Every structure is written in C-alpha cells, then in structure tokens.
CSV table of C-alpha atoms and ligand atoms in Angstrom, one decimal:
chain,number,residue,atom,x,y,z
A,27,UNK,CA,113.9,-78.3,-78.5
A,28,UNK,CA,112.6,-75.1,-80.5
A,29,UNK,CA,110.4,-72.4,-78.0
A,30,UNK,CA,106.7,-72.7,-78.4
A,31,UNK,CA,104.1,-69.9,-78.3
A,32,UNK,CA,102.3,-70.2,-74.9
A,33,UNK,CA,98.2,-70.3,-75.0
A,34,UNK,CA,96.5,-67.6,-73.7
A,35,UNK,CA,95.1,-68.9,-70.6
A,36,UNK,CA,92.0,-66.3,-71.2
A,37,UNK,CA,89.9,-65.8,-74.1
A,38,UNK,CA,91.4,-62.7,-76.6
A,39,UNK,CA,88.0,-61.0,-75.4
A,40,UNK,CA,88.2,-61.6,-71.7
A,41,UNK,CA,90.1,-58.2,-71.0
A,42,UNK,CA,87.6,-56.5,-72.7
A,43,UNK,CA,86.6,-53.4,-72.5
A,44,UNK,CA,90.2,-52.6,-71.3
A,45,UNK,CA,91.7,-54.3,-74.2
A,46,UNK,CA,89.8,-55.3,-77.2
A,47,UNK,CA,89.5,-58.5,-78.8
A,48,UNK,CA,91.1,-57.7,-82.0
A,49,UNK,CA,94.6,-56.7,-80.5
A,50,UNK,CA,94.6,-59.7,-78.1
A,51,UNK,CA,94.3,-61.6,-80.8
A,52,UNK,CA,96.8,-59.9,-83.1
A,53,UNK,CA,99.2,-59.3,-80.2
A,54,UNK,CA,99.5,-63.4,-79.4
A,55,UNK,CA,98.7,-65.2,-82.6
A,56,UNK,CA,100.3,-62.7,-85.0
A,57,UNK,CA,103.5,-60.6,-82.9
A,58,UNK,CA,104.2,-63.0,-80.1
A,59,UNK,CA,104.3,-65.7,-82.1
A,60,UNK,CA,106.6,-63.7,-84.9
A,61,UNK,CA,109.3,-63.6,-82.3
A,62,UNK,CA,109.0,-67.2,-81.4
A,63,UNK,CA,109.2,-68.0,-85.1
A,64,UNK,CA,112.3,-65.9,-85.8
A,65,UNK,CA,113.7,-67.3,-82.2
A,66,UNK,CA,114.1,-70.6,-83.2
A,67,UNK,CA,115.3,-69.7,-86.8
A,68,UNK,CA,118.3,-67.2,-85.3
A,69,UNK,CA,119.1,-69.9,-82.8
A,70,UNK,CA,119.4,-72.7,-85.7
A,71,UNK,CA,123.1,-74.3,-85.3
A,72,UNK,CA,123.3,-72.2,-82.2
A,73,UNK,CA,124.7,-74.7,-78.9
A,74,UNK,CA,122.4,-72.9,-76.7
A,75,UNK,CA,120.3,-75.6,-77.6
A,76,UNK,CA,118.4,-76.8,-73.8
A,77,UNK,CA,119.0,-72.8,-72.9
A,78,UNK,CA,116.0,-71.6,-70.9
A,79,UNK,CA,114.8,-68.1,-72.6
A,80,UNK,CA,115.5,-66.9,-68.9
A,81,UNK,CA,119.2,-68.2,-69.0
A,82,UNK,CA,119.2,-67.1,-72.5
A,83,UNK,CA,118.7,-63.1,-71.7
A,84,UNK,CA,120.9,-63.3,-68.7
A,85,UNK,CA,123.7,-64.1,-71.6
A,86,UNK,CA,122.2,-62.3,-74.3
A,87,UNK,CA,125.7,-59.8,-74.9
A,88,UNK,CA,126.7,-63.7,-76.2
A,89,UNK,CA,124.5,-63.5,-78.8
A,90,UNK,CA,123.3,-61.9,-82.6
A,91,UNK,CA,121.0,-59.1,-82.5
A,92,UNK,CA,118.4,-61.3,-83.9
A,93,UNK,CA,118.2,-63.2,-80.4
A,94,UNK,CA,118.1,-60.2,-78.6
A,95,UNK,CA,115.3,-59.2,-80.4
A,96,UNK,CA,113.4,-62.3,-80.5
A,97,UNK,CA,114.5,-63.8,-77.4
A,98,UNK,CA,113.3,-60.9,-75.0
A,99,UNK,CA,110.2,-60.7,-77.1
A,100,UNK,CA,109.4,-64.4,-76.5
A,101,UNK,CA,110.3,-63.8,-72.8
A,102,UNK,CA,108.6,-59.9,-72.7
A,103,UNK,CA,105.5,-61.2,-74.0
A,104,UNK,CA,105.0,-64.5,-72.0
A,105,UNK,CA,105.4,-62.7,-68.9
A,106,UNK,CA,102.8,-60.2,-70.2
A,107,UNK,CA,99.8,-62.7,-70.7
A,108,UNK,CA,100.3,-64.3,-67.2
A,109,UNK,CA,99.9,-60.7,-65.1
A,110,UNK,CA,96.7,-59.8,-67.1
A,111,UNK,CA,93.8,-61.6,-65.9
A,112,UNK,CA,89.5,-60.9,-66.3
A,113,UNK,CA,88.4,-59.5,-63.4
A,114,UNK,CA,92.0,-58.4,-62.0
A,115,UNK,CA,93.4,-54.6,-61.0
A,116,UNK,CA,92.6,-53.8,-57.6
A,117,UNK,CA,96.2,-53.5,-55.1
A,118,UNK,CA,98.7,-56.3,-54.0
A,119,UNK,CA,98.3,-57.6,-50.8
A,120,UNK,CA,100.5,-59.3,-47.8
A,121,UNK,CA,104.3,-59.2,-48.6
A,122,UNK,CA,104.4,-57.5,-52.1
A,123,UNK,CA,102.4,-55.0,-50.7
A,124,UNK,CA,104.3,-54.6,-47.5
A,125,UNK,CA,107.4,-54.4,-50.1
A,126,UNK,CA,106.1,-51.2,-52.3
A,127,UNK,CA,105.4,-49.2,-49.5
A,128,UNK,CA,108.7,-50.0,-48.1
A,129,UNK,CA,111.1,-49.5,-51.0
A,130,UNK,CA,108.7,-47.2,-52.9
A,131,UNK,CA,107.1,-45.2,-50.7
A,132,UNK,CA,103.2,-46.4,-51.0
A,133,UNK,CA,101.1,-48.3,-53.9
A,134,UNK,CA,100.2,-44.7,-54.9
A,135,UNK,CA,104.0,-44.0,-55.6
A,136,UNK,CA,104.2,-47.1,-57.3
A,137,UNK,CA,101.6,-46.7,-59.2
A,138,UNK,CA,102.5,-43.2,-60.6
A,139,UNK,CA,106.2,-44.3,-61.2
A,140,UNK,CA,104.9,-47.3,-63.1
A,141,UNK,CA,102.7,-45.8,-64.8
A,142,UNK,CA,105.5,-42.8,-65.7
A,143,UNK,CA,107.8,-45.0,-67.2
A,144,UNK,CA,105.4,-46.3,-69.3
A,145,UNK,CA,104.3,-43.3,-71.1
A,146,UNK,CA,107.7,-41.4,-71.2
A,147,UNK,CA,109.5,-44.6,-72.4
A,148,UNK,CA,110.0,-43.1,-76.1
A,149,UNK,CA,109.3,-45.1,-79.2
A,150,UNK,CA,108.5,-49.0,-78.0
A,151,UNK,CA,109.2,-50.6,-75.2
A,152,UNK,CA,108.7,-51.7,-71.8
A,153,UNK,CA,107.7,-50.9,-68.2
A,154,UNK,CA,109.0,-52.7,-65.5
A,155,UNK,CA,108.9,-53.4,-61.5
A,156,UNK,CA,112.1,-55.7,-60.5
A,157,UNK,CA,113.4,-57.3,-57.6
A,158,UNK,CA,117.0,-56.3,-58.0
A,159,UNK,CA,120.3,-57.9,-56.6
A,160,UNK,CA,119.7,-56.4,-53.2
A,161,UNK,CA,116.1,-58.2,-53.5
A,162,UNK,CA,114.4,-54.3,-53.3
A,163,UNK,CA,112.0,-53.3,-55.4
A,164,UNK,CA,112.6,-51.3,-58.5
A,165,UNK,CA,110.8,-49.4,-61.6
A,166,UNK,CA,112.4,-49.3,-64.7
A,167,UNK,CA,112.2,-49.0,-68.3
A,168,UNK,CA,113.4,-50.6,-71.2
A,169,UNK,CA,114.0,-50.1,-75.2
A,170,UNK,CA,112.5,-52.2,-78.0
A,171,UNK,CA,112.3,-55.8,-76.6
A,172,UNK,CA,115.1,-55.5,-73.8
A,173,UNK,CA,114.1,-56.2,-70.6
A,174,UNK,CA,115.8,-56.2,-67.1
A,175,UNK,CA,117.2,-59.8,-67.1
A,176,UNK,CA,120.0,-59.2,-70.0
A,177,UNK,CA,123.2,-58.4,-69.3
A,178,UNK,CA,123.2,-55.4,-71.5
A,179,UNK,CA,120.5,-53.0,-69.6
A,180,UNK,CA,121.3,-50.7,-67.2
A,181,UNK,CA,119.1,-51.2,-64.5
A,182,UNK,CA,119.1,-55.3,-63.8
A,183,UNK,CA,116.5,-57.2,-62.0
A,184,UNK,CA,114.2,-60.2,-62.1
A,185,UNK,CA,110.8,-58.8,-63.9
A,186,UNK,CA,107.6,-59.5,-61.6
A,187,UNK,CA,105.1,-57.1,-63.6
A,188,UNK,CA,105.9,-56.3,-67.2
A,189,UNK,CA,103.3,-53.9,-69.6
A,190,UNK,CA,103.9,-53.6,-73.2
A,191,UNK,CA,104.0,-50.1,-74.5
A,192,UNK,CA,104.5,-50.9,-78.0
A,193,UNK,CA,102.1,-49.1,-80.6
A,194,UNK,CA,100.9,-53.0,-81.5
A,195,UNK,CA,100.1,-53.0,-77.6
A,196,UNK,CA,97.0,-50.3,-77.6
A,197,UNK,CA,96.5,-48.6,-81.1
A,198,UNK,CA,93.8,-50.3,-82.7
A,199,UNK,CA,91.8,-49.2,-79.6
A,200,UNK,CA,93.3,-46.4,-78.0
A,201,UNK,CA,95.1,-45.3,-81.0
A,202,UNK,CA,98.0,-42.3,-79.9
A,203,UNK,CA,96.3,-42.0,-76.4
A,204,UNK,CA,99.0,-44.3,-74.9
A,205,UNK,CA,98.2,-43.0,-71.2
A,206,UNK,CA,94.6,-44.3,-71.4
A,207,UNK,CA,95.5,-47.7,-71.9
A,208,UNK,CA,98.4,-47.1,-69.4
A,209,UNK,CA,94.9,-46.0,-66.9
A,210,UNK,CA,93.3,-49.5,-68.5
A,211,UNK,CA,96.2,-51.8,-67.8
A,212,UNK,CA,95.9,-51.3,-64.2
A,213,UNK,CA,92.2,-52.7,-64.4
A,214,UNK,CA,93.7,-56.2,-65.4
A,215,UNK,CA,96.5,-56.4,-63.6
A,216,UNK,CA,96.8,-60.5,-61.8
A,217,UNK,CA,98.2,-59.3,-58.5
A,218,UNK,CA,98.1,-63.6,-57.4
A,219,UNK,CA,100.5,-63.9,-60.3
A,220,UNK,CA,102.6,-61.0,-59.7
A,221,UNK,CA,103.4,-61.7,-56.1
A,222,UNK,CA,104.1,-65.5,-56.9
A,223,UNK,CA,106.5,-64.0,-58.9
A,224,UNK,CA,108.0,-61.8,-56.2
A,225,UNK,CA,108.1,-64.3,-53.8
A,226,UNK,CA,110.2,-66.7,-56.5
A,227,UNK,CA,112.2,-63.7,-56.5
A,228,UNK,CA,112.7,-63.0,-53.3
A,229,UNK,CA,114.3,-67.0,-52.6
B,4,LIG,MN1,104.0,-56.6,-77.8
C-alpha cells in the first residue's frame, strides 16, 4: 500500500495574509507530494511494506538515505498542514497550557524558545515542541527533513507542533526575512489540533 499525499483540509488561500496562496499551493501539490513520490519509489522491494510512516522514522537508522529523506518529509509535512488552521494563533489552553508553564517556564518562554529554534536552525529544517520519554515538554530543532521520532536525532520525542523553516516554506512571500514568517506562523497556529496531539502523547 504506497503513501498518499493528504488533502489540505483548508483552501491554499485560507492562511492568507500570513502565508500566501502561491506557496501553499507549491508547498503541498509540488514539495510535499515530491517526497511522497520518491517515498514509495525508495521503498519499492522494500518489506516494510504495511510500515506506518510513524513506525517507519522510529526505525529510520534501518533504512537508505533516500527514506530518511522522503519518509520524514511525508511525515514533517503532514503534521505541518494539520496545526495550521484559518482563524488559529492565539495560546493553548487547559492541560497543554498547564504543561508549558510547567516544564518551560510560561507560553512567553515557549514562545521565544520556539520561535529561536526556528530562526537559528541553519540552512533547512525544522522547529519542534516534543513530549519526550519522560512525557515533559521539549523544544528542539532538526536538520533537513529529520525530525524527533527517528532514531538518529539527538533530542527524541513525539512531535505535537512542527513549523517548516525551509526557504520553500516562506520565500516567495517573505523572501530572506525568515523571522517574519516565524512572527506569522504563530497567527495560524490550531492549538485544538496541537493539544489532541499532546494528550495522544501523553497516554
Ligand atoms: Mn516544506
């Protein structure tokens, strides 16, 4: 059963003005589903056939370089459509919230360590808040289409809130002023989505 490119559950327009049209629909229809595409194809012959992408990350060191690549990109990039939403930003609530403060000091904190290792991750790549092994709250960063699942990072966790800061991710609006979509991609955040995710993580 080849991986399929997940709809966007929004129109490519409905994060406008925080991000445009035209790299919504570039980002899905053109990069996400590259990585889908070349998924399937480096998985060809492979018995990891009935793998979820999930189980496939956690095992990635088993892998070629082309599923790493592909694979976290497929799983990077799905997580990133469901915790944008129109009309989302604002703060967490109820037990995710009660969760920053505790093991991050306040939303403020988060929000300045989030929004750090977003712009000082170098080159592409992605920001990160985990629930780690101890099921506390984390911020991390990761290279190229890593992310904190695979067995090969440094910092492991379950991802609950992923942002893209690849080029592909902002430049067509915001074009080297990475930190200003950084300031935008807090205005679309899906905080409902987010702490489903945290509480799945938490079980
Ligand atoms: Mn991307």
């Amino acid at each position: 059963m080849a991986f399929q490119l997940p709809p966007l559950t929004y129109g490519n327009d409905a994060l406008e003005p925080h991000i445009d049209a035209m790299t919504m629909q570039i980002h899905h229809d053109k990069h996400h589903a590259a990585y889908v595409t070349n998924l399937n194809k480096a998985l060809e012959g492979n018995d990891a056939a009935g793998w979820s992408i999930e189980e496939i990350c956690k095992n990635i060191s088993k892998f070629q370089v082309a599923v790493r690549n592909n694979g976290g990109g497929h799983y990077n990039h799905s997580l990133y459509w469901s915790v944008m939403k129109p009309g989302g930003g604002g703060s967490p609530k109820g037990a995710l919230l009660d969760a920053i403060t505790a093991n991050l000091g306040s939303f403020e904190k988060f929000y300045d360590a989030f929004s750090a290792a977003g712009t000082t991750r170098f080159g592409s790549g992605w920001a990160w808040l985990i629930v780690n092994a101890d099921k506390k709250l984390a911020v991390t960063s990761t290279p190229n289409q890593d992310n904190p699942l695979m067995d090969v990072v440094e910092v492991k966790g379950t991802p609950i809130l992923g942002m893209d800061v690849w080029e592909h991710a902002y430049y067509l609006k915001y074009q080297n002023r990475r930190p200003d979509y950084i300031s935008a991609f807090w205005n679309v955040i899906n905080w409902d989505e987010v702490a489903l995710r945290f509480n799945a993580a938490m079980k």
